[in-house]
Coordinates of C-alpha atoms and ligand atoms in Angstrom, one line a residue:
X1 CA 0.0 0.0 0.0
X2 CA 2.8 2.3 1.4
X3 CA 4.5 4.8 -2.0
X4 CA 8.2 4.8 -1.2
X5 CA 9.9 8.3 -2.1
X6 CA 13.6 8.5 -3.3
X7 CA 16.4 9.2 -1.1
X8 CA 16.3 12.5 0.1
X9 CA 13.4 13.6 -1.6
X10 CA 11.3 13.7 1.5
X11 CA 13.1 17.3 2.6
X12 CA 9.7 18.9 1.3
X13 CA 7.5 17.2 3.4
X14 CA 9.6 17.3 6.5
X15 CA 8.7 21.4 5.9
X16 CA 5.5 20.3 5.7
X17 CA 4.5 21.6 2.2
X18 CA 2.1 19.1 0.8
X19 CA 3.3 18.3 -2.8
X20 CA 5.0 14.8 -4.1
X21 CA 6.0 15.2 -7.3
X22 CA 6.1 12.2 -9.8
X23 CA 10.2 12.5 -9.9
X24 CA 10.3 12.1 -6.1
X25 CA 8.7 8.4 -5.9
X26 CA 10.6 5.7 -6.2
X27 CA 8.4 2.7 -6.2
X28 CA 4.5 2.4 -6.0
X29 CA 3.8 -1.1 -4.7
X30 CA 0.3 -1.6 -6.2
X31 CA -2.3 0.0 -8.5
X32 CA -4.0 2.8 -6.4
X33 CA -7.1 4.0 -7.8
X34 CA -6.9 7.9 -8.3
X35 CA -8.2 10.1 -5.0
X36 CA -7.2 7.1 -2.7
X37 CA -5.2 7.7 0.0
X38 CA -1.9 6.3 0.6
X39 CA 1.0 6.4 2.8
X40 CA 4.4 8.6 1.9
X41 CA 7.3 6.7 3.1
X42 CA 11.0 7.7 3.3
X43 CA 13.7 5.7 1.1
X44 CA 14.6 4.2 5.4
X45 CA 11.3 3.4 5.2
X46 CA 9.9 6.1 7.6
X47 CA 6.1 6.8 7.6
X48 CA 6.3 10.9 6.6
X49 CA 2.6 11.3 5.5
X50 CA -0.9 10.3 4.7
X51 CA -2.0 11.6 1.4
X52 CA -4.3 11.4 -1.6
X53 CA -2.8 9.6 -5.0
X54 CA -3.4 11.2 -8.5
X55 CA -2.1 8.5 -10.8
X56 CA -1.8 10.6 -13.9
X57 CA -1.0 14.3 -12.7
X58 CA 2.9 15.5 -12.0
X59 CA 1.9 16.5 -8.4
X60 CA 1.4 13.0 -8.2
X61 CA 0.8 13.0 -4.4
X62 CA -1.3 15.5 -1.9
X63 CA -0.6 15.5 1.7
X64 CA -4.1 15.1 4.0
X65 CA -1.7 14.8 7.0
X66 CA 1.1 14.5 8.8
X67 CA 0.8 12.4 11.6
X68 CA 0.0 8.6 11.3
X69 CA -4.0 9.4 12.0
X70 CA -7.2 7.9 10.2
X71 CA -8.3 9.7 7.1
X72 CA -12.0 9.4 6.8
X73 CA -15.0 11.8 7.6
X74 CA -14.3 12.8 11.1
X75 CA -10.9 14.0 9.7
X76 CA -12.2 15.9 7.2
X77 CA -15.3 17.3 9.8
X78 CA -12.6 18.9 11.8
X79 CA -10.8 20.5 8.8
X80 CA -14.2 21.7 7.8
X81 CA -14.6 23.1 11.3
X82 CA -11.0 24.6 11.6
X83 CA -11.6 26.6 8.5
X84 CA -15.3 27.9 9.9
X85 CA -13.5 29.0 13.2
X86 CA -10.7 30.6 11.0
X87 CA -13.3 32.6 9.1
X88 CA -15.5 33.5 12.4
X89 CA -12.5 34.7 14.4
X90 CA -12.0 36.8 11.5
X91 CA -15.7 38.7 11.3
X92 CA -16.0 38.2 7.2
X93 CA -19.7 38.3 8.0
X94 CA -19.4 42.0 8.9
X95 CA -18.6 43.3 5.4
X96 CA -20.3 40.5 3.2
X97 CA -22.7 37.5 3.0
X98 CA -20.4 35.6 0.2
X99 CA -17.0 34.9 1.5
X100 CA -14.7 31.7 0.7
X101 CA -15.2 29.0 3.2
X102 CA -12.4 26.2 2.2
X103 CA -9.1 27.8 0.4
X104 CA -8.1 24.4 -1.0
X105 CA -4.3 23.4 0.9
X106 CA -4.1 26.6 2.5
X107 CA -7.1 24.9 4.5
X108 CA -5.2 21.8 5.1
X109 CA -7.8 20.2 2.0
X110 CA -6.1 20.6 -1.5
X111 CA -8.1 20.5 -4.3
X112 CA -11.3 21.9 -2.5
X113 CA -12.7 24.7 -2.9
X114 CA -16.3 26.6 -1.3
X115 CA -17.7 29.2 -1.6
X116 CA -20.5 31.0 0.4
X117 CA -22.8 32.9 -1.5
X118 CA -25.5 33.9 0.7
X119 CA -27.7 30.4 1.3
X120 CA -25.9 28.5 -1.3
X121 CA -22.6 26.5 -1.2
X122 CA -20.6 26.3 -4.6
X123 CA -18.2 23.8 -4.4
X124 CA -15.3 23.2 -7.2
X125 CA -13.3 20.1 -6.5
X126 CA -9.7 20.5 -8.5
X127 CA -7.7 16.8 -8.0
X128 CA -8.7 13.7 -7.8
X129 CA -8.8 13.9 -4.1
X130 CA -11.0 15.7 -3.7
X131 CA -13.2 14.0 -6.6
X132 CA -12.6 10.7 -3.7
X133 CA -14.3 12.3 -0.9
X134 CA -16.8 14.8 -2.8
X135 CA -19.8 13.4 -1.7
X136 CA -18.6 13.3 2.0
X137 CA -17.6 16.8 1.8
X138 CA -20.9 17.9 0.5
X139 CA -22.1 15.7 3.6
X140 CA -20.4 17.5 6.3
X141 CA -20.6 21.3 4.6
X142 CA -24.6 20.4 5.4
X143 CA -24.2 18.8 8.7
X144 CA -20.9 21.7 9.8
X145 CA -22.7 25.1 8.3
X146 CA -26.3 24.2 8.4
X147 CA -26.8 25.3 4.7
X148 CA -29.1 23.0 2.5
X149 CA -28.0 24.1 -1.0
X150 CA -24.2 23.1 -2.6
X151 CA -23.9 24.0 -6.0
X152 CA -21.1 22.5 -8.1
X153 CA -18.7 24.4 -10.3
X154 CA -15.7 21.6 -10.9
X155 CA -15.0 23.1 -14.4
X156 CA -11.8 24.9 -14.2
X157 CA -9.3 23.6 -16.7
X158 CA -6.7 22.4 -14.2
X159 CA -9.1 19.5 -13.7
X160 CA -8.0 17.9 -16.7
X161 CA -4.2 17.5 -15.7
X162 CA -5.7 15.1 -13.1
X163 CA -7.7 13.4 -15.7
X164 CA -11.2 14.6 -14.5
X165 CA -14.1 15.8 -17.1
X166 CA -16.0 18.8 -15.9
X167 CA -18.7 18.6 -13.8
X168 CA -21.4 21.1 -12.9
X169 CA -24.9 20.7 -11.3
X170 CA -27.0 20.5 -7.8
X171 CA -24.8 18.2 -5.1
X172 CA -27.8 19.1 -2.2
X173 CA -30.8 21.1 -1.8
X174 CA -31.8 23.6 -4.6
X175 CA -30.7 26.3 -6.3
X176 CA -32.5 29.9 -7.1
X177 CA -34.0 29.9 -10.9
X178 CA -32.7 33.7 -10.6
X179 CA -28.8 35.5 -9.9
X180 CA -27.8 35.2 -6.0
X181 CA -27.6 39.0 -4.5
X182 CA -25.2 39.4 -1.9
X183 CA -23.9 42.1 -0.2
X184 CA -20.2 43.6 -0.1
X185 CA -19.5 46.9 1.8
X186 CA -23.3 47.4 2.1
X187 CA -23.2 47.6 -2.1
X188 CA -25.3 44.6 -4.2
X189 CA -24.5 42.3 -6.9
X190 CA -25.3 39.7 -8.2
X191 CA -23.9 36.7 -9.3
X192 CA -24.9 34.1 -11.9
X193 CA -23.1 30.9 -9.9
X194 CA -23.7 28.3 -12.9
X195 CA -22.5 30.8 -15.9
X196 CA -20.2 33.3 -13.9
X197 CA -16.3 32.9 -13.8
X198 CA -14.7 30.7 -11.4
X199 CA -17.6 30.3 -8.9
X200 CA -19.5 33.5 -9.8
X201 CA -18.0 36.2 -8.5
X202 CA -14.1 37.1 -7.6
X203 CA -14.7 37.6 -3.6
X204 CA -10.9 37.9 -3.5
X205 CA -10.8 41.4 -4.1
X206 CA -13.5 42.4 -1.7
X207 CA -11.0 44.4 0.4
X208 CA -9.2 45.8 -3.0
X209 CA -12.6 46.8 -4.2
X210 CA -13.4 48.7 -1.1
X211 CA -9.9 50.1 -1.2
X212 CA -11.0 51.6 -4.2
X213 CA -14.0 53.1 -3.2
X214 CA -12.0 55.1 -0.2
X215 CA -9.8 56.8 -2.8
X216 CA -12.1 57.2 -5.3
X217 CA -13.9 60.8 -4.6
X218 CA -13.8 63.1 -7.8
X219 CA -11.7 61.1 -9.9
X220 CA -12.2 60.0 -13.5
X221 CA -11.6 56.2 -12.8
X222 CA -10.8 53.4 -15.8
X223 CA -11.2 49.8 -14.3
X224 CA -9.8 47.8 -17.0
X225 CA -11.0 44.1 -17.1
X226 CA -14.2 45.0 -15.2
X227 CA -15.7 42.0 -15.1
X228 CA -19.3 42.4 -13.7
X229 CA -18.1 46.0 -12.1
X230 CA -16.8 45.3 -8.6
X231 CA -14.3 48.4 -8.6
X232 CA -16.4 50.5 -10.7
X233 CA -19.5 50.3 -8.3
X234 CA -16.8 51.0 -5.6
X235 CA -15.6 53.6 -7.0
X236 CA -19.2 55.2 -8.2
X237 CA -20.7 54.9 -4.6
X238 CA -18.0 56.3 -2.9
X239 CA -18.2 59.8 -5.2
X240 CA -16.3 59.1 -8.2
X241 CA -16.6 61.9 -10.8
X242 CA -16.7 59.2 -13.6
X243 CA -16.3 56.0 -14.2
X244 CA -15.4 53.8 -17.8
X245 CA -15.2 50.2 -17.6
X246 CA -13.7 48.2 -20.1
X247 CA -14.2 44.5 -20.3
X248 CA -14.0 41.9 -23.7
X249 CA -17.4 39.7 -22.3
X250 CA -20.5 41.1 -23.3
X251 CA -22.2 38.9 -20.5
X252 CA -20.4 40.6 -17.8
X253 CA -21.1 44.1 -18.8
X254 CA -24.9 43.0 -18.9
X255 CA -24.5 42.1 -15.4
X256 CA -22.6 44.9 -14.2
X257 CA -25.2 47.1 -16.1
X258 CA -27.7 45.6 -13.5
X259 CA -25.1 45.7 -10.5
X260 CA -25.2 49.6 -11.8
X261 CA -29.1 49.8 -11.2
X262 CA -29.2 47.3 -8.5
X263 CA -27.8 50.2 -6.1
X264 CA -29.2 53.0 -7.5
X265 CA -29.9 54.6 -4.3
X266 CA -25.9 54.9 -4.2
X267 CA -24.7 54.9 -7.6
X268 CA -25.3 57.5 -10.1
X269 CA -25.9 55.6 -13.4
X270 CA -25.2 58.9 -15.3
X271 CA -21.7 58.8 -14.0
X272 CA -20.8 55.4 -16.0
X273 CA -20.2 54.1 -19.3
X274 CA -19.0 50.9 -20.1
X275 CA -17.0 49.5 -23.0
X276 CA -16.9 46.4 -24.8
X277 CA -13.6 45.6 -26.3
X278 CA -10.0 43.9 -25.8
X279 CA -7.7 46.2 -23.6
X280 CA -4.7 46.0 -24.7
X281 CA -6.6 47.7 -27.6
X282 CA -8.0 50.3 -26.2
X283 CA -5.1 51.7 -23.8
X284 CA -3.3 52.2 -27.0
X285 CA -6.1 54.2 -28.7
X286 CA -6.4 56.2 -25.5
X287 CA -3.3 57.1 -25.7
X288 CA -3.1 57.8 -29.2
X289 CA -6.2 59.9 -28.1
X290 CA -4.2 61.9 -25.1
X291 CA -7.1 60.9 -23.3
X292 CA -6.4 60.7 -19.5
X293 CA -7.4 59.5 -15.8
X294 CA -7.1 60.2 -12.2
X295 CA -6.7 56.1 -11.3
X296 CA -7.2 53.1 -13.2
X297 CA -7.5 49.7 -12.2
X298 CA -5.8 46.7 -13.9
X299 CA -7.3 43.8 -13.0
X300 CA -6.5 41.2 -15.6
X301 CA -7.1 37.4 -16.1
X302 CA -4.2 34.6 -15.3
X303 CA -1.3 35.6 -18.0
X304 CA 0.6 32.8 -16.1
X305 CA -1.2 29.8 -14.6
X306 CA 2.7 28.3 -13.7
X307 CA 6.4 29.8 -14.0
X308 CA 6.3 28.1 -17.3
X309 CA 4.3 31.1 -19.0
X310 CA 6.5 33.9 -16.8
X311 CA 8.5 35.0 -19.3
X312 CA 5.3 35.7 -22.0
X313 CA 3.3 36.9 -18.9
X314 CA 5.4 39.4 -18.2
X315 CA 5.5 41.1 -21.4
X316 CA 1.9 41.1 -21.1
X317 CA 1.8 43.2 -17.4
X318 CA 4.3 45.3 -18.6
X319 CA 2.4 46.5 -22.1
X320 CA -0.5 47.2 -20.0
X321 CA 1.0 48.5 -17.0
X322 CA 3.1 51.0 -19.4
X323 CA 0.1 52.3 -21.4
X324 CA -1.7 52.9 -17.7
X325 CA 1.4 55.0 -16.2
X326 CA 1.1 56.6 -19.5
X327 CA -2.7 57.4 -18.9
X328 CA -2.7 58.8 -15.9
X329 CA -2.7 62.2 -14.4
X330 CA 0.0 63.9 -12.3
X331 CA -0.7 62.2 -8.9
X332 CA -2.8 59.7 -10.7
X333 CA -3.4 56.3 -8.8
X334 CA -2.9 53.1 -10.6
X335 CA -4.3 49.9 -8.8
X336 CA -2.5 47.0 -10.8
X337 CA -2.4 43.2 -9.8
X338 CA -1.7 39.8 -10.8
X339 CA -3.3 36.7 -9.8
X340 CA -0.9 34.3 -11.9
X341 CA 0.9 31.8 -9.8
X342 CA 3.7 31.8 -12.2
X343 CA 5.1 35.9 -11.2
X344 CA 5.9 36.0 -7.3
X345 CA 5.8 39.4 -5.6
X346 CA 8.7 40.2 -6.1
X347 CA 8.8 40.1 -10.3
X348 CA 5.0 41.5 -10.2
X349 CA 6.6 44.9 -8.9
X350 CA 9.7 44.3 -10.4
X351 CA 7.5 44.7 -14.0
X352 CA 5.4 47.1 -13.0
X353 CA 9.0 49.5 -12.3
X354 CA 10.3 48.8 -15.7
X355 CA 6.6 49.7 -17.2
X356 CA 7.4 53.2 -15.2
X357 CA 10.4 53.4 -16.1
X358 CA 10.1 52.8 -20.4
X359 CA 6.6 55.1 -19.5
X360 CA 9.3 58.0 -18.4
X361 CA 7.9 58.6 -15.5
X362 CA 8.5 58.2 -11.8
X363 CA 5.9 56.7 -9.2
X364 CA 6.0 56.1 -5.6
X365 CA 4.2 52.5 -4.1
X366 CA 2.1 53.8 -1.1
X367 CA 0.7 50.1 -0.6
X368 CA 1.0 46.7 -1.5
X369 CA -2.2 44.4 -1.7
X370 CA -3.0 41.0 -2.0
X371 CA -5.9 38.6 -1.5
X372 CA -8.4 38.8 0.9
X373 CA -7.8 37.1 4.4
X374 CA -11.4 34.5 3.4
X375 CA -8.0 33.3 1.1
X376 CA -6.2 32.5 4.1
X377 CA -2.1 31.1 3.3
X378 CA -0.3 28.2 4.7
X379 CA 3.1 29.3 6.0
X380 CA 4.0 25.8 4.3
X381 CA 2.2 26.6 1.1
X382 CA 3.6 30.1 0.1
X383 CA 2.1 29.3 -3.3
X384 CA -1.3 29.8 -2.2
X385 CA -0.3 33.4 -2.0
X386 CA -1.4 34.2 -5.5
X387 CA -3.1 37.9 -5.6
X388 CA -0.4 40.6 -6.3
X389 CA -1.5 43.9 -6.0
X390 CA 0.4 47.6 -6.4
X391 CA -1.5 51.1 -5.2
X392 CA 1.5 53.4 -6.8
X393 CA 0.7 56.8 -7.3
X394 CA 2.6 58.5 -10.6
X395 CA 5.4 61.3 -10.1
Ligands
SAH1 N1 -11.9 43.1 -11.4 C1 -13.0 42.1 -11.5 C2 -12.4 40.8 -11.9 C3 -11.7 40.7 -13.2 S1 -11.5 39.2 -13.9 C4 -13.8 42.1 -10.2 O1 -13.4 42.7 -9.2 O2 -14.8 41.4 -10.2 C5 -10.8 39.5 -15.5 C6 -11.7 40.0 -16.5 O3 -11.0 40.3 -17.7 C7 -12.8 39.0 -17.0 O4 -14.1 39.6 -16.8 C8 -12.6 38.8 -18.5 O5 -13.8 38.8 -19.3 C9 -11.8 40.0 -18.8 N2 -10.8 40.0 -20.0 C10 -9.9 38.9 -20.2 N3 -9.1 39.3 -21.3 C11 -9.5 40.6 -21.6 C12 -9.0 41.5 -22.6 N4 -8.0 41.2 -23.4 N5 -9.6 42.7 -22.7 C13 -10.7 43.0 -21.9 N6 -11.1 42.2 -20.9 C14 -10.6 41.0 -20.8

């Protein structure tokens, strides 16, 4: 049963990060079916962990734990209550009714992921781990939080480098026919959790959104990859003199367009325009147009999923970081991050200098940002520290 790493390729594990890759075994003693779990032992035949098996991903073993303990429900129940506690000693509830429950390895349960989105669970299950135990997690996320009604979103690509098909649908309960509408900083929106991206709605900028907002008075604001408006609606409420956001899916202007007129009460429609099209584009054309802003947000997509796609990745932030430095006013504010795995901290601002830099222009960073703490990170797993983001304000 026991999967017998190579000598001295159990260093990772004694600092407790929770990866085997394939090159680190040395000899699996049996067929084990993908999700099982299965013991990690040294090359002097030490028991080092208890993990799930993915037969045909490179990460080709996940650690469940540590210690020589029973995997099975009850293990799982008190993860599921560990990461509860975590996000009750941390008073999410206060800002927002849609929060992230589990945070995958960070929450000592790779491959899960849930969501809270008002009365409705979405789950997305990522390895074939957490495929093994999906109906027991869907179990205990009834029995732990008391809500009825898990949705399933396991239809992000990585899913396929672990040889899983995507899968969404009802696991418990029902869902509503209409959008979910959930609070954030006492401003709506909502969210379409079977068509949105990732499970509906990005709740790990909630912080960076209201960040935003506190800046935002009289400015003319660009949010670039606006998504379904989470910045813009900040940035409205909170007295922005205008607002354009600029985003290549049609579907998710639709929906910030109702976001816009689901807070009316706050948000001065009058003050917003959005625009369809591919960024990259349209910074150029604004600049060929001199036209010009007092912040701009850059929130784009994944440019690098691993540090395989760095080098392209990079070229990418740094065209659109440029353009922005070069769109912005005298004391302008640019809000710029990176959610790829594959650019660490450091490199995000290291890009972002030489886009000031080939821009001619000097700015100051008055505060870095990352993801919100409902995304909490493993000491052991600095990887699941993926949300980069620079306030820098231009010269
Ligand atoms: N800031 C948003 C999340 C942004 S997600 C929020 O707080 O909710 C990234 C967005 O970029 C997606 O909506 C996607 O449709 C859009 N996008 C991806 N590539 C793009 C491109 N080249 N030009 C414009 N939008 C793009």
């Amino acid at each position: 049963m026991p999967i017998t790493l190579n000598p001295n390729r159990e260093k990772s594990l004694l600092r407790r990060h929770p990866w085997i890759f394939a090159g680190a075994i040395h000899h699996v003693d049996e067929t084990h079916a993908s999700g099982s779990t299965v013991d990690l032992i040294s090359s002097e035949g030490h028991f080092l962990a208890r993990a799930s098996y993915s037969p045909i991903s490179q990460i080709r073993a996940r650690v469940w734990t540590f210690i020589d303990e029973p995997v099975d429900k009850e293990f799982f129940r008190r993860k599921i209550q560990s990461a509860i506690a975590l996000r009750n000693t941390q008073h999410v509830t206060r800002n927002t009714n849609a929060y992230r429950l589990i945070h995958a390895e960070s929450d000592g349960i790779p491959g899960l992921i849930v969501d809270r989105y008002d009365d409705v669970l979405v789950l997305q299950s990522l390895t074939a781990g957490s495929e093994f135990w999906k109906e027991t997690f869907a179990d205990l996320l009834a029995e732990e939080t008391g809500i009825q009604n898990i949705y399933e979103r396991s239809d992000a690509d990585v899913r396929e480098l672990e040889g899983l098909k995507p899968i969404v649908g009802i696991l418990r309960g029902t869902i509503p026919d209409s959008k979910i509408t959930i609070n954030e900083y006492n401003l709506k929106f909502n969210v379409d959790i079977q068509h949105g991206h990732k499970t509906g709605f990005y709740l790990d900028q909630r912080h960076n959104r209201h960040r935003v907002g506190e800046f935002a008075k009289d400015r003319d604001v660009l949010n670039c990859f606006c998504y379904t408006g989470g910045f813009s609606i900040h940035a409205l409420a909170n007295g922005a003199k205008s607002v354009l956001s600029v985003d290549s899916s049609a579907d998710a202007l639709a929906l910030l367009e109702e976001n816009i007129a689901l807070n009316r009460v706050r948000v001065p429609a009058e003050r917003h325009t959005s625009r369809e099209g591919d960024v990259f584009q349209l910074l150029r054309k604004f600049r060929d147009e001199n036209r010009s802003f007092d912040m701009i947000i850059l929130d784009p997509p994944k440019f690098a999923p691993t540090a395989a796609h760095a080098e392209k990745a990079s070229r990418a932030y740094k065209d659109i970081n440029l353009l922005a430095f070069k769109l912005l006013r005298h004391v302008g504010m640019l809000f710029t991050y990176s959610c790829s795995g594959g650019i660490d901290a450091a490199l995000f601002q290291k890009i972002v200098a030489s886009a000031a830099l080939d821009a001619g222009t000097d700015a100051t960073i008055i505060e870095h940002l990352s993801q919100g703490s409902d995304h909490p990170v493993s000491l052991h797993f600095p990887e699941g520290a993926y949300l980069k983001g620079l306030v820098c304000v231009k010269g």
